[in-house]
Coordinates of C-alpha atoms in Angstrom, one line a residue:
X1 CA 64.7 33.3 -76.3
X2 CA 61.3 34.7 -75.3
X3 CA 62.0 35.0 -71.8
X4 CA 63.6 38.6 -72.0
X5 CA 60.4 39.7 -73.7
X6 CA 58.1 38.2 -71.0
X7 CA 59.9 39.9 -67.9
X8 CA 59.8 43.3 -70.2
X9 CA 56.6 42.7 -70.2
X10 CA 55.7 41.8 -66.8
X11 CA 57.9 45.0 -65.7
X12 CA 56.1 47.4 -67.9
X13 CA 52.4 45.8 -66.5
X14 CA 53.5 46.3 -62.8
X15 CA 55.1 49.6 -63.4
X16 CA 51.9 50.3 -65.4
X17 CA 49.4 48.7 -62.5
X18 CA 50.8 50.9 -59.5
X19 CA 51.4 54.4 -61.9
X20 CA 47.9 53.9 -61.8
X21 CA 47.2 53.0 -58.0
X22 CA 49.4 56.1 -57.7
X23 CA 46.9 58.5 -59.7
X24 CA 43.5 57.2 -58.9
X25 CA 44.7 57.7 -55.1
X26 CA 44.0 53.9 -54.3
X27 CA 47.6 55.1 -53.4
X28 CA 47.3 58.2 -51.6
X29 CA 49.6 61.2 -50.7
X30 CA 52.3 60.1 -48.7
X31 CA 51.4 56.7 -48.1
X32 CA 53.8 54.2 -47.3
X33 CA 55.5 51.9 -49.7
X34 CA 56.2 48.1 -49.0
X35 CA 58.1 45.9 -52.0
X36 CA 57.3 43.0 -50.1
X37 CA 53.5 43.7 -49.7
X38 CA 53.0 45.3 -52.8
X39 CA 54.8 42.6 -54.7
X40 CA 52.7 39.8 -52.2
X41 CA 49.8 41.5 -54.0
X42 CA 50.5 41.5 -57.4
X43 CA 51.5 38.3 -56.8
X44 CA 55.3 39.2 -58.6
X45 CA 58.8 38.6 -56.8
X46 CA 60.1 42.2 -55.8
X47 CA 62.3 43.0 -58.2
X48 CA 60.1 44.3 -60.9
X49 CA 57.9 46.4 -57.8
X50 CA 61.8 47.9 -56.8
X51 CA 62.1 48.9 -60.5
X52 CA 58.8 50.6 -60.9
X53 CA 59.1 52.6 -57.8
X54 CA 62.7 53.8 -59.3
X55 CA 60.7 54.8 -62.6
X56 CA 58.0 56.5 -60.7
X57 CA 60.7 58.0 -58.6
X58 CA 61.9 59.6 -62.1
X59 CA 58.1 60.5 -62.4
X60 CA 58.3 62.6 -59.4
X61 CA 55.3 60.3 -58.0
X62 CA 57.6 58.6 -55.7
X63 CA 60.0 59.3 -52.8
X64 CA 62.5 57.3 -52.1
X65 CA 64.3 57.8 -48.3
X66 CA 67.2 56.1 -47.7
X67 CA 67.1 53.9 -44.5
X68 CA 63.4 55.2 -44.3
X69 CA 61.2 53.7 -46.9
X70 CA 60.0 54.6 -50.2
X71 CA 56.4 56.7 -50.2
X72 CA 54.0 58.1 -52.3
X73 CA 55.0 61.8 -53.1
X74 CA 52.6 64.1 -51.9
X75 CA 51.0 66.4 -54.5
X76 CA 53.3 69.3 -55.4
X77 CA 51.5 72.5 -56.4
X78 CA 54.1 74.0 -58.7
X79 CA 54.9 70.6 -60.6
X80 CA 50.5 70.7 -61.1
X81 CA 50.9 74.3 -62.0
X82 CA 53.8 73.3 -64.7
X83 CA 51.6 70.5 -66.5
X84 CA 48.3 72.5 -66.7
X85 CA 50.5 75.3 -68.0
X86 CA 51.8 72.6 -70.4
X87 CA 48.5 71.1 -71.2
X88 CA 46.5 74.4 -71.7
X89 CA 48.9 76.0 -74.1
X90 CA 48.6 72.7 -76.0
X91 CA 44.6 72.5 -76.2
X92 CA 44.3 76.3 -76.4
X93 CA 47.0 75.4 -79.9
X94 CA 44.9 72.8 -80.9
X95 CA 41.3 74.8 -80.9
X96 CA 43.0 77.6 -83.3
X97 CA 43.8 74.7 -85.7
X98 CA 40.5 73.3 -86.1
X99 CA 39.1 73.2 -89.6
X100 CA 36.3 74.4 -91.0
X101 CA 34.7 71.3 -91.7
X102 CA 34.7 68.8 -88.5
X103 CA 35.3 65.4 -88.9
X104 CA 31.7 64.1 -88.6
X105 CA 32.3 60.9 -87.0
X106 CA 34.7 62.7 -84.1
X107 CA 32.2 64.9 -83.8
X108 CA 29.5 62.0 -83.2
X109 CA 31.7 60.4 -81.1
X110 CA 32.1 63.4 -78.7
X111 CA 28.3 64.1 -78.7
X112 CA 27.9 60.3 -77.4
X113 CA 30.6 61.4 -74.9
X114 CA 29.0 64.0 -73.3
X115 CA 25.5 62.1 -72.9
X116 CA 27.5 59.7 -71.1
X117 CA 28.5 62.1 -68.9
X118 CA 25.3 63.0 -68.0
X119 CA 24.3 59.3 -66.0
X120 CA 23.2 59.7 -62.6
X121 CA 24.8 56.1 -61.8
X122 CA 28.2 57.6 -63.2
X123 CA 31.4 56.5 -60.7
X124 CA 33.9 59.0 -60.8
X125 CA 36.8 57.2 -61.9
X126 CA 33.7 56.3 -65.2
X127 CA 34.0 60.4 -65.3
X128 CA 37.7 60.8 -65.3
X129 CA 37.7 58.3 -68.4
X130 CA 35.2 60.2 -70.7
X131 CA 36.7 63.6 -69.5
X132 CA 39.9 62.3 -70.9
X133 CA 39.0 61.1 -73.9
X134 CA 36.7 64.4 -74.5
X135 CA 39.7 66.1 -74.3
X136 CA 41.6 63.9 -76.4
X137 CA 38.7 63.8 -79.1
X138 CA 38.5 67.9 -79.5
X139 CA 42.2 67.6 -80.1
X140 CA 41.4 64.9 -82.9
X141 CA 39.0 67.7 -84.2
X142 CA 42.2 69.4 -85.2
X143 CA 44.5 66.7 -86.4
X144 CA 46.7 66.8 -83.1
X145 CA 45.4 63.4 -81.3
X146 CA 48.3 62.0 -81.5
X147 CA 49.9 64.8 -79.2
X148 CA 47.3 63.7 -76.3
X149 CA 50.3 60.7 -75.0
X150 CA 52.8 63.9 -74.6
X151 CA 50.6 65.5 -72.3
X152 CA 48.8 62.8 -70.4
X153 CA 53.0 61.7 -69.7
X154 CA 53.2 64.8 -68.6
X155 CA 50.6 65.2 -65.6
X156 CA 50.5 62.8 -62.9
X157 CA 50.6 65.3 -60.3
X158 CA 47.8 67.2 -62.3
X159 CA 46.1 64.2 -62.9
X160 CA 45.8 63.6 -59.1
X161 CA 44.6 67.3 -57.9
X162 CA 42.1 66.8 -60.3
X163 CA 40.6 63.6 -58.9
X164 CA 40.6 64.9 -55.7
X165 CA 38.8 68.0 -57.1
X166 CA 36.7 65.4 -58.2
X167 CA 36.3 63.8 -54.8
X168 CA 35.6 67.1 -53.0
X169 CA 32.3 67.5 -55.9
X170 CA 29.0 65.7 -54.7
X171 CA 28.5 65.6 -58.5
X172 CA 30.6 66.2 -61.8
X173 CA 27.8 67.7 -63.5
X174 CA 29.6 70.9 -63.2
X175 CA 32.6 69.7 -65.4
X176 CA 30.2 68.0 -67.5
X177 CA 28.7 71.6 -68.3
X178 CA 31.9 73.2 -68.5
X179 CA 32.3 70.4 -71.8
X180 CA 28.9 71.1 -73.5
X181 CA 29.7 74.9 -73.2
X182 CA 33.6 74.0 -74.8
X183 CA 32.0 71.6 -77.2
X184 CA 28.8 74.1 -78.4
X185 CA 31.0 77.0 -79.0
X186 CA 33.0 74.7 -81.2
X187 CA 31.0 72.6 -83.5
X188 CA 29.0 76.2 -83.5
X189 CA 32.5 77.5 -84.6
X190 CA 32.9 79.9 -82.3
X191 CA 36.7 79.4 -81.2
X192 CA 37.5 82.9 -79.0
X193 CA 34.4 81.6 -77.1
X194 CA 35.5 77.5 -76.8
X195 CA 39.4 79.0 -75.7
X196 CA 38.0 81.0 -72.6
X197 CA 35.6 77.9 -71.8
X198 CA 38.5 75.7 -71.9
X199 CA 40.8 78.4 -70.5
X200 CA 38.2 78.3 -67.4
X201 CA 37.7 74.8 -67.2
X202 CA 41.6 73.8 -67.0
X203 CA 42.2 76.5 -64.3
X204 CA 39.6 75.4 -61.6
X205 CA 42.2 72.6 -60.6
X206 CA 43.8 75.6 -58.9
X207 CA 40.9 76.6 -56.6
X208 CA 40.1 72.8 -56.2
X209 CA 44.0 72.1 -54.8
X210 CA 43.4 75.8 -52.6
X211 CA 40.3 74.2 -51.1
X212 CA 41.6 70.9 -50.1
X213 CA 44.7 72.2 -49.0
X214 CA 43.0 74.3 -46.6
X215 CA 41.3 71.3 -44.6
X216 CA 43.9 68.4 -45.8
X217 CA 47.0 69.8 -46.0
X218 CA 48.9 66.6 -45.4
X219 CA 47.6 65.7 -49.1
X220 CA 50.4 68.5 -50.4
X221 CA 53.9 69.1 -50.8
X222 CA 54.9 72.4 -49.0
X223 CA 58.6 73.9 -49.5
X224 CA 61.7 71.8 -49.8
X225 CA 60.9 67.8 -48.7
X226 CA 61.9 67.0 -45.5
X227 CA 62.3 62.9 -44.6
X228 CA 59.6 61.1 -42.5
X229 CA 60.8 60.8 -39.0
X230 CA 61.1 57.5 -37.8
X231 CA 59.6 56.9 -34.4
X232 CA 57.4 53.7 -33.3
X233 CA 56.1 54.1 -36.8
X234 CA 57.8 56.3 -39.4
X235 CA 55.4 59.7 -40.0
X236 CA 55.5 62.8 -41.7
X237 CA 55.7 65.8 -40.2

């Protein structure tokens, strides 16, 4: 009878595992997708890999050409413009309900957050972590954590201009100052001043993506997608 259970699971770990090659961009934009040598590697039959790419498919994450292949969808500016539009007017919401007395503890927590932030030996995807659950703490502050799940859902495609935002920085110290100024002005209780912070820092994704785009624009969705053309190998165009 637990059999059922156990390939749930085992589905919901493999869809989990390459969601997250997928954002991290150990996947990249556009790269080709193999059931047979992804599910050789995670050392699964193909079934639950052919599922996962149908759900990431769903996501948006994944293309799926018949008679071609299945890919990784390149990063599509508007659907990163929809979920930063989505997750600022959540956080903005969020920094107008904070009370006048902090939580102390979140408030500890964050400050051990951002000193964290500040290690030289740092790896970026160790940044990407504590900028999440920065984020996810201020909106604690206010009694909304639990509305952190809708919104990380919500941004794969933001979630992936952002890393390479992150890979175009020699250092994230300039994010990690962006979060002292958002989390000064608000334990200082200054909240006009910690929404243009935040304001600022959720909108640089859109000069990050403008950067990239302009030496790697194969990175980026452009206009309606067109099929890969199949030739010796099968390439975008």
């Amino acid at each position: 009878m637990a059999q059922p259970q156990r390939q749930r699971t085992n589905r919901r770990a493999i869809y989990t595992t390459l969601r997250q090659m997928v954002l991290t961009l150990e996947l990249p934009p556009g790269a080709p997708l193999s059931e047979n040598e992804l599910a050789a590697s995670l050392g699964v039959s193909r079934t639950p890999v052919r599922e996962s790419l149908i759900l990431l498919a769903q996501e948006g994450l994944v293309q799926v050409f018949p008679k071609i292949g299945s890919f990784v969808s390149r990063v599509d500016p508007a659907q990163v413009a929809d979920a930063q539009f989505l997750r600022e007017a959540v956080e903005l919401a969020s920094l107008d309900d904070l009370p006048p007395e902090l939580d102390p503890a979140v408030v500890t927590e964050l400050r051990g957050n951002l000193e964290q932030q500040k290690r030289a030996d740092l790896g970026l995807e160790e940044f990407f972590e504590l900028d999440e659950a920065f984020h996810q703490g201020l909106m604690r502050l206010s009694g909304h954590g639990n509305a952190w799940t809708t919104v990380a859902a919500a941004k794969g495609h933001l979630d992936r201009a952002r890393r390479l935002g992150l890979h175009e920085n020699v250092s994230p110290a300039v994010f990690a100052a962006q979060h002292h100024e958002i989390f000064d002005a608000v334990v200082g209780g200054d909240v006009p001043l910690a929404r243009t912070a935040m304001r600022a820092h959720l909108r640089a994704v859109f000069s990050d993506i403008e950067r990239i785009r302009a030496h790697s624009p194969e990175l980026f969705a452009s206009g309606p997608t067109k099929a890969p053309v199949r030739r010796n190998v099968v390439v975008w165009e």
